[in-house]
Coordinates of C-alpha atoms in Angstrom, one line a residue:
M1 CA -2.0 86.5 36.9
T2 CA 1.2 88.2 37.9
T3 CA 0.9 90.5 40.8
I4 CA 2.6 94.0 41.1
A5 CA 4.9 92.6 43.8
E6 CA 6.0 89.7 41.6
T7 CA 6.7 92.0 38.7
L8 CA 8.8 94.2 40.9
S9 CA 10.8 91.4 42.2
E10 CA 11.4 90.0 38.7
I11 CA 12.7 93.4 37.6
V12 CA 15.1 93.6 40.5
S13 CA 16.3 90.0 40.0
K14 CA 17.2 90.7 36.3
A15 CA 19.1 93.8 37.4
N16 CA 21.3 91.9 39.9
I17 CA 25.0 91.6 39.2
T18 CA 25.8 88.3 37.7
Q19 CA 28.1 85.7 39.5
G20 CA 30.7 86.3 36.7
Q21 CA 30.9 90.0 37.3
Q22 CA 30.9 89.4 41.1
D23 CA 33.8 87.0 40.7
W24 CA 35.8 89.4 38.4
A25 CA 35.2 92.3 40.8
I26 CA 36.4 90.2 43.8
G27 CA 39.5 89.1 41.8
G28 CA 40.4 92.6 40.6
H29 CA 39.9 94.1 44.1
T30 CA 42.2 91.5 45.7
R31 CA 44.8 92.1 43.1
I32 CA 44.9 95.8 43.6
R33 CA 44.8 95.4 47.3
K34 CA 48.0 93.3 47.2
I35 CA 49.7 95.9 45.1
V36 CA 48.8 98.6 47.6
D37 CA 50.1 96.3 50.3
L38 CA 53.4 96.3 48.5
F39 CA 53.3 100.1 48.3
E40 CA 52.9 100.2 52.1
K41 CA 56.0 98.0 52.6
E42 CA 58.1 99.8 50.0
K43 CA 57.3 103.4 50.9
G44 CA 56.5 103.0 54.6
Y45 CA 53.1 104.6 54.5
K46 CA 50.4 103.0 56.7
T47 CA 47.3 102.3 54.5
K48 CA 43.8 100.8 54.9
V49 CA 42.1 99.5 51.8
F50 CA 38.4 98.8 51.7
L51 CA 35.6 98.8 49.2
T52 CA 33.2 101.6 49.0
G53 CA 30.6 103.0 46.6
S54 CA 27.4 101.3 45.4
Y55 CA 29.2 97.9 44.9
A56 CA 30.1 97.9 48.6
R57 CA 26.7 99.1 49.6
N58 CA 24.9 96.4 47.6
T59 CA 23.0 99.0 45.6
A60 CA 24.8 98.5 42.3
N61 CA 22.9 97.1 39.3
R62 CA 24.0 95.1 36.2
P63 CA 26.1 95.7 34.3
L64 CA 28.8 96.3 36.9
N65 CA 30.9 99.1 35.3
D66 CA 33.0 100.3 38.1
V67 CA 34.2 99.2 41.6
D68 CA 35.5 101.9 44.1
I69 CA 38.4 100.9 46.1
F70 CA 39.2 103.4 49.0
V71 CA 42.9 103.8 50.0
A72 CA 43.2 105.6 53.3
I73 CA 46.8 106.7 53.7
E74 CA 48.3 107.9 57.1
V75 CA 49.7 111.2 56.0
E76 CA 49.0 114.8 56.6
V77 CA 46.5 116.2 54.1
N78 CA 49.1 118.5 52.5
Q79 CA 51.3 115.5 51.8
L80 CA 48.7 113.6 50.0
P81 CA 49.2 114.9 46.4
Q82 CA 52.8 113.7 46.3
V83 CA 51.8 110.4 47.9
V84 CA 49.1 110.1 45.3
E85 CA 51.6 110.6 42.4
S86 CA 53.9 108.0 44.0
L87 CA 51.0 105.5 44.3
T88 CA 50.1 106.1 40.7
R89 CA 53.6 105.3 39.5
H90 CA 53.5 102.2 41.7
L91 CA 50.2 100.9 40.3
K92 CA 51.4 101.4 36.7
R93 CA 54.6 99.5 37.4
H94 CA 52.7 96.5 38.8
L95 CA 49.8 96.6 36.3
P96 CA 51.7 97.1 33.0
T97 CA 48.8 95.7 30.7
A98 CA 46.0 97.7 32.4
Q99 CA 44.6 100.9 31.2
L100 CA 45.4 103.3 34.0
R101 CA 44.8 107.1 34.2
R102 CA 44.5 109.9 36.7
Q103 CA 41.0 111.2 37.3
N104 CA 39.8 114.2 39.2
R105 CA 39.3 112.3 42.5
S106 CA 40.7 108.9 41.7
I107 CA 43.0 106.6 39.7
G108 CA 41.1 104.8 37.1
I109 CA 42.2 101.2 36.3
D110 CA 40.5 99.2 33.5
L111 CA 40.9 95.4 34.1
Y112 CA 39.8 93.3 31.3
H113 CA 38.2 89.7 31.5
K114 CA 38.3 87.3 28.7
D115 CA 36.1 89.6 26.6
P116 CA 37.2 93.3 26.2
K117 CA 33.6 94.1 26.6
T118 CA 33.5 92.8 30.1
A119 CA 36.1 95.3 31.5
I120 CA 35.5 96.7 34.9
T121 CA 36.9 100.0 36.0
F122 CA 38.4 100.0 39.4
D123 CA 38.5 103.6 40.8
V124 CA 41.3 103.8 43.4
I125 CA 40.4 106.6 45.7
P126 CA 43.3 107.9 47.8
A127 CA 42.5 109.8 50.9
A128 CA 43.8 111.1 54.2
P129 CA 41.9 110.8 57.6
I130 CA 40.3 113.9 59.1
S131 CA 42.1 113.6 62.4
K132 CA 39.6 116.0 64.3
F133 CA 37.0 113.2 64.1
N134 CA 39.1 110.5 65.8
Q135 CA 40.7 111.0 69.2
A136 CA 43.2 108.2 68.6
F137 CA 44.8 110.4 65.9
V138 CA 44.8 113.5 68.1
N139 CA 46.6 111.3 70.8
N140 CA 49.1 110.2 68.1
S141 CA 48.3 106.5 68.6
R142 CA 47.7 106.4 64.8
E143 CA 45.3 103.4 64.7
L144 CA 44.3 103.6 61.2
D145 CA 42.7 100.2 61.0
K146 CA 40.2 101.2 63.8
Y147 CA 39.5 104.7 62.3
Q148 CA 35.8 105.3 61.5
G149 CA 35.9 109.0 60.8
G150 CA 35.9 111.1 57.6
Y151 CA 38.5 111.6 55.0
Y152 CA 40.0 114.2 52.8
I153 CA 40.0 113.4 49.1
P154 CA 42.0 115.7 46.8
T155 CA 40.1 117.2 43.9
G156 CA 42.1 119.6 41.7
D157 CA 43.5 122.3 43.9
T158 CA 41.2 121.7 46.8
W159 CA 39.8 118.9 49.0
I160 CA 36.3 117.5 49.8
E161 CA 35.3 115.6 52.9
T162 CA 33.7 112.1 52.6
F163 CA 32.5 109.6 55.1
P164 CA 32.3 106.1 53.5
H165 CA 31.9 104.3 56.9
Q166 CA 28.9 106.4 57.9
A167 CA 27.3 106.0 54.4
K168 CA 27.5 102.1 54.6
A169 CA 26.3 102.0 58.0
K170 CA 23.3 104.2 57.2
V171 CA 22.1 102.1 54.4
E172 CA 22.6 98.9 56.3
T173 CA 20.6 100.2 59.2
A174 CA 17.8 101.4 57.0
N175 CA 17.6 98.1 55.1
A176 CA 17.5 96.1 58.3
E177 CA 14.6 98.3 59.6
H178 CA 12.6 97.5 56.4
K179 CA 13.2 93.7 56.6
G180 CA 15.9 93.7 53.9
R181 CA 13.6 95.3 51.3
L182 CA 15.1 98.7 51.0
L183 CA 18.1 97.6 48.9
P184 CA 15.8 96.0 46.2
L185 CA 13.7 99.2 46.1
I186 CA 16.8 101.4 45.6
K187 CA 18.0 99.0 42.8
L188 CA 14.5 99.4 41.2
L189 CA 14.6 103.2 41.4
K190 CA 18.1 103.1 39.9
Q191 CA 16.8 101.1 37.0
W192 CA 14.1 103.7 36.5
N193 CA 16.7 106.5 36.6
A194 CA 18.9 104.7 34.2
Y195 CA 16.0 104.1 31.7
H196 CA 15.3 107.8 31.4
A197 CA 19.0 108.8 30.7
V198 CA 19.4 111.1 27.7
E199 CA 22.4 112.3 25.7
N200 CA 23.9 115.6 26.7
N201 CA 25.6 118.0 24.2
Q202 CA 28.8 116.2 24.7
G203 CA 27.3 112.9 23.5
K204 CA 27.3 111.4 27.0
M205 CA 24.3 109.7 28.5
K206 CA 23.1 111.5 31.8
K207 CA 20.5 110.3 34.1
P208 CA 17.9 112.5 35.6
L209 CA 19.4 112.1 39.1
K210 CA 23.0 111.3 40.2
S211 CA 23.1 107.8 41.5
Y212 CA 24.4 108.5 44.9
H213 CA 22.0 111.5 45.4
L214 CA 19.1 109.1 44.6
E215 CA 20.3 106.5 47.0
V216 CA 20.8 108.8 49.9
M217 CA 17.4 110.3 49.5
C218 CA 15.9 106.8 49.7
Y219 CA 17.6 105.7 53.0
T220 CA 17.6 109.0 54.9
V221 CA 13.9 110.1 54.6
A222 CA 11.9 107.1 53.8
S223 CA 10.0 104.9 56.2
F224 CA 7.8 102.2 54.6
N225 CA 6.7 100.3 57.7
N226 CA 3.1 100.2 59.1
R227 CA 2.4 101.7 62.5
D228 CA 2.9 98.4 64.2
G229 CA 6.4 98.0 62.6
T230 CA 5.4 95.5 59.9
Y231 CA 6.7 96.1 56.3
Q232 CA 3.8 97.2 54.1
G233 CA 5.1 95.7 51.0
D234 CA 7.1 96.5 48.0
A235 CA 4.3 97.9 45.8
P236 CA 3.0 100.5 48.2
S237 CA 6.6 101.3 49.2
I238 CA 7.8 102.1 45.7
C239 CA 4.8 104.4 45.2
L240 CA 5.6 106.1 48.5
L241 CA 9.2 106.5 47.5
F242 CA 8.3 108.2 44.4
H243 CA 6.1 110.5 46.4
L244 CA 8.9 111.4 48.8
L245 CA 11.5 112.0 46.0
Y246 CA 9.1 114.3 44.2
L247 CA 8.5 116.4 47.3
L248 CA 12.2 116.6 48.1
I249 CA 13.2 117.8 44.6
K250 CA 10.2 120.0 44.1
D251 CA 10.6 121.8 47.5
N252 CA 14.4 122.1 47.1
V253 CA 15.0 120.2 50.4
P254 CA 18.8 119.8 50.8
T255 CA 20.2 116.2 50.8
I256 CA 23.3 116.0 52.9
P257 CA 25.3 112.7 52.8
P258 CA 25.7 110.7 55.9
G259 CA 28.4 112.1 58.2
G260 CA 28.1 115.5 56.6
G261 CA 29.5 117.4 53.5
T262 CA 28.1 119.4 50.7
R263 CA 24.5 119.2 49.3
L264 CA 24.2 116.2 47.0
D265 CA 21.3 118.0 45.0
A266 CA 23.3 121.2 44.3
Y267 CA 24.0 120.1 40.7
L268 CA 20.3 120.5 39.8
D269 CA 20.6 124.3 40.3
D270 CA 24.1 124.8 39.0
P271 CA 24.2 127.3 36.0
Q272 CA 27.1 125.4 34.7
N273 CA 25.2 122.1 34.9
K274 CA 26.1 120.0 31.8
R275 CA 23.3 117.6 32.5
P276 CA 20.3 117.8 30.2
W277 CA 18.1 117.8 33.2
S278 CA 16.9 120.9 35.1
R279 CA 15.3 120.6 38.6
D280 CA 11.9 121.3 36.9
A281 CA 12.4 118.6 34.4
V282 CA 13.3 116.1 37.2
V283 CA 10.2 117.2 39.1
S284 CA 8.0 116.7 36.1
L285 CA 9.4 113.2 35.5
L286 CA 9.0 112.1 39.2
K287 CA 5.4 113.4 39.2
S288 CA 4.6 111.3 36.1
A289 CA 6.2 108.2 37.8
L290 CA 4.2 109.0 41.0
D291 CA 1.0 109.2 39.1
T292 CA 1.6 106.0 37.3
T293 CA 2.6 103.9 40.3
R294 CA -0.2 105.5 42.4
N295 CA -2.8 104.4 39.8
L296 CA -1.3 100.9 39.8
V297 CA -1.3 100.6 43.6
S298 CA -4.8 102.1 43.8
N299 CA -6.3 99.7 41.2
A300 CA -4.8 96.8 43.1
G301 CA -6.1 98.0 46.5
L302 CA -2.7 98.5 47.9
Y303 CA -2.7 102.0 49.2
P304 CA 0.1 103.0 51.4
F305 CA -1.4 103.9 54.9
S306 CA 0.6 107.0 55.2
T307 CA -0.6 108.7 52.0
S308 CA -4.0 107.2 51.2
A309 CA -5.9 110.1 52.8
E310 CA -3.9 112.7 50.9
W311 CA -4.4 110.8 47.6

């Protein structure tokens, strides 16, 4: 008879990115990185290119639809819009057969494999360092390759701050603390989230929770280890995760990304929210998932120690 743990493991395994998708992502990223290197040589801008997003943090599920490529450019923030325009033209010139478009915060590049259905969008995200977070920049030593602070990303007529190095470090630390089992649990929850996606009034499928919001909640508040530091297992842990997510959304607890920034959960209360999910609707869905997983864990005799008394 298949156990709960075995079932969860099988679900995560089937959601993992295929080797073909992995190879195509590596090839596309390498190709774009070389083109950006040419931009640096031709224009004289110092750049640092690295992967970010769920693909870089190993929390992406199949199918792999997009890969985020971060391009840090050593310029003052008020110079960035002009540099981004120049970079866009440069990418178009060197990728004449690709579908390329300017987006709100990035440059989208669709690179096709043998089959048009296998296209992956590479989102090139230009950004400028926030110098106040790095003493090397304040001292004008300009060591961009060693910079681990935050960045400004242009979005329309304004800027947002982002901290990709901190986000990657946070999830890696949390995953190590849980014996490498946190990433599979995040993947599992992302599958649950995608399964409940519904169509909005514009014909686009929208998930109950934004993926990055879901991910940050998982690795900033959860601890699934027993009191002696041992991991209590996947089945109790996924149950505990649903419990924690339910409380965070129900009680309107702010979710702040690693390094700082604006609330990731603000969209749930935005009156202009075009998602077909209100906060109350998400709370109801999480409560249903909690009840279901709690019953499964209870029937299997796998109570999480930290919540068994309350249940």
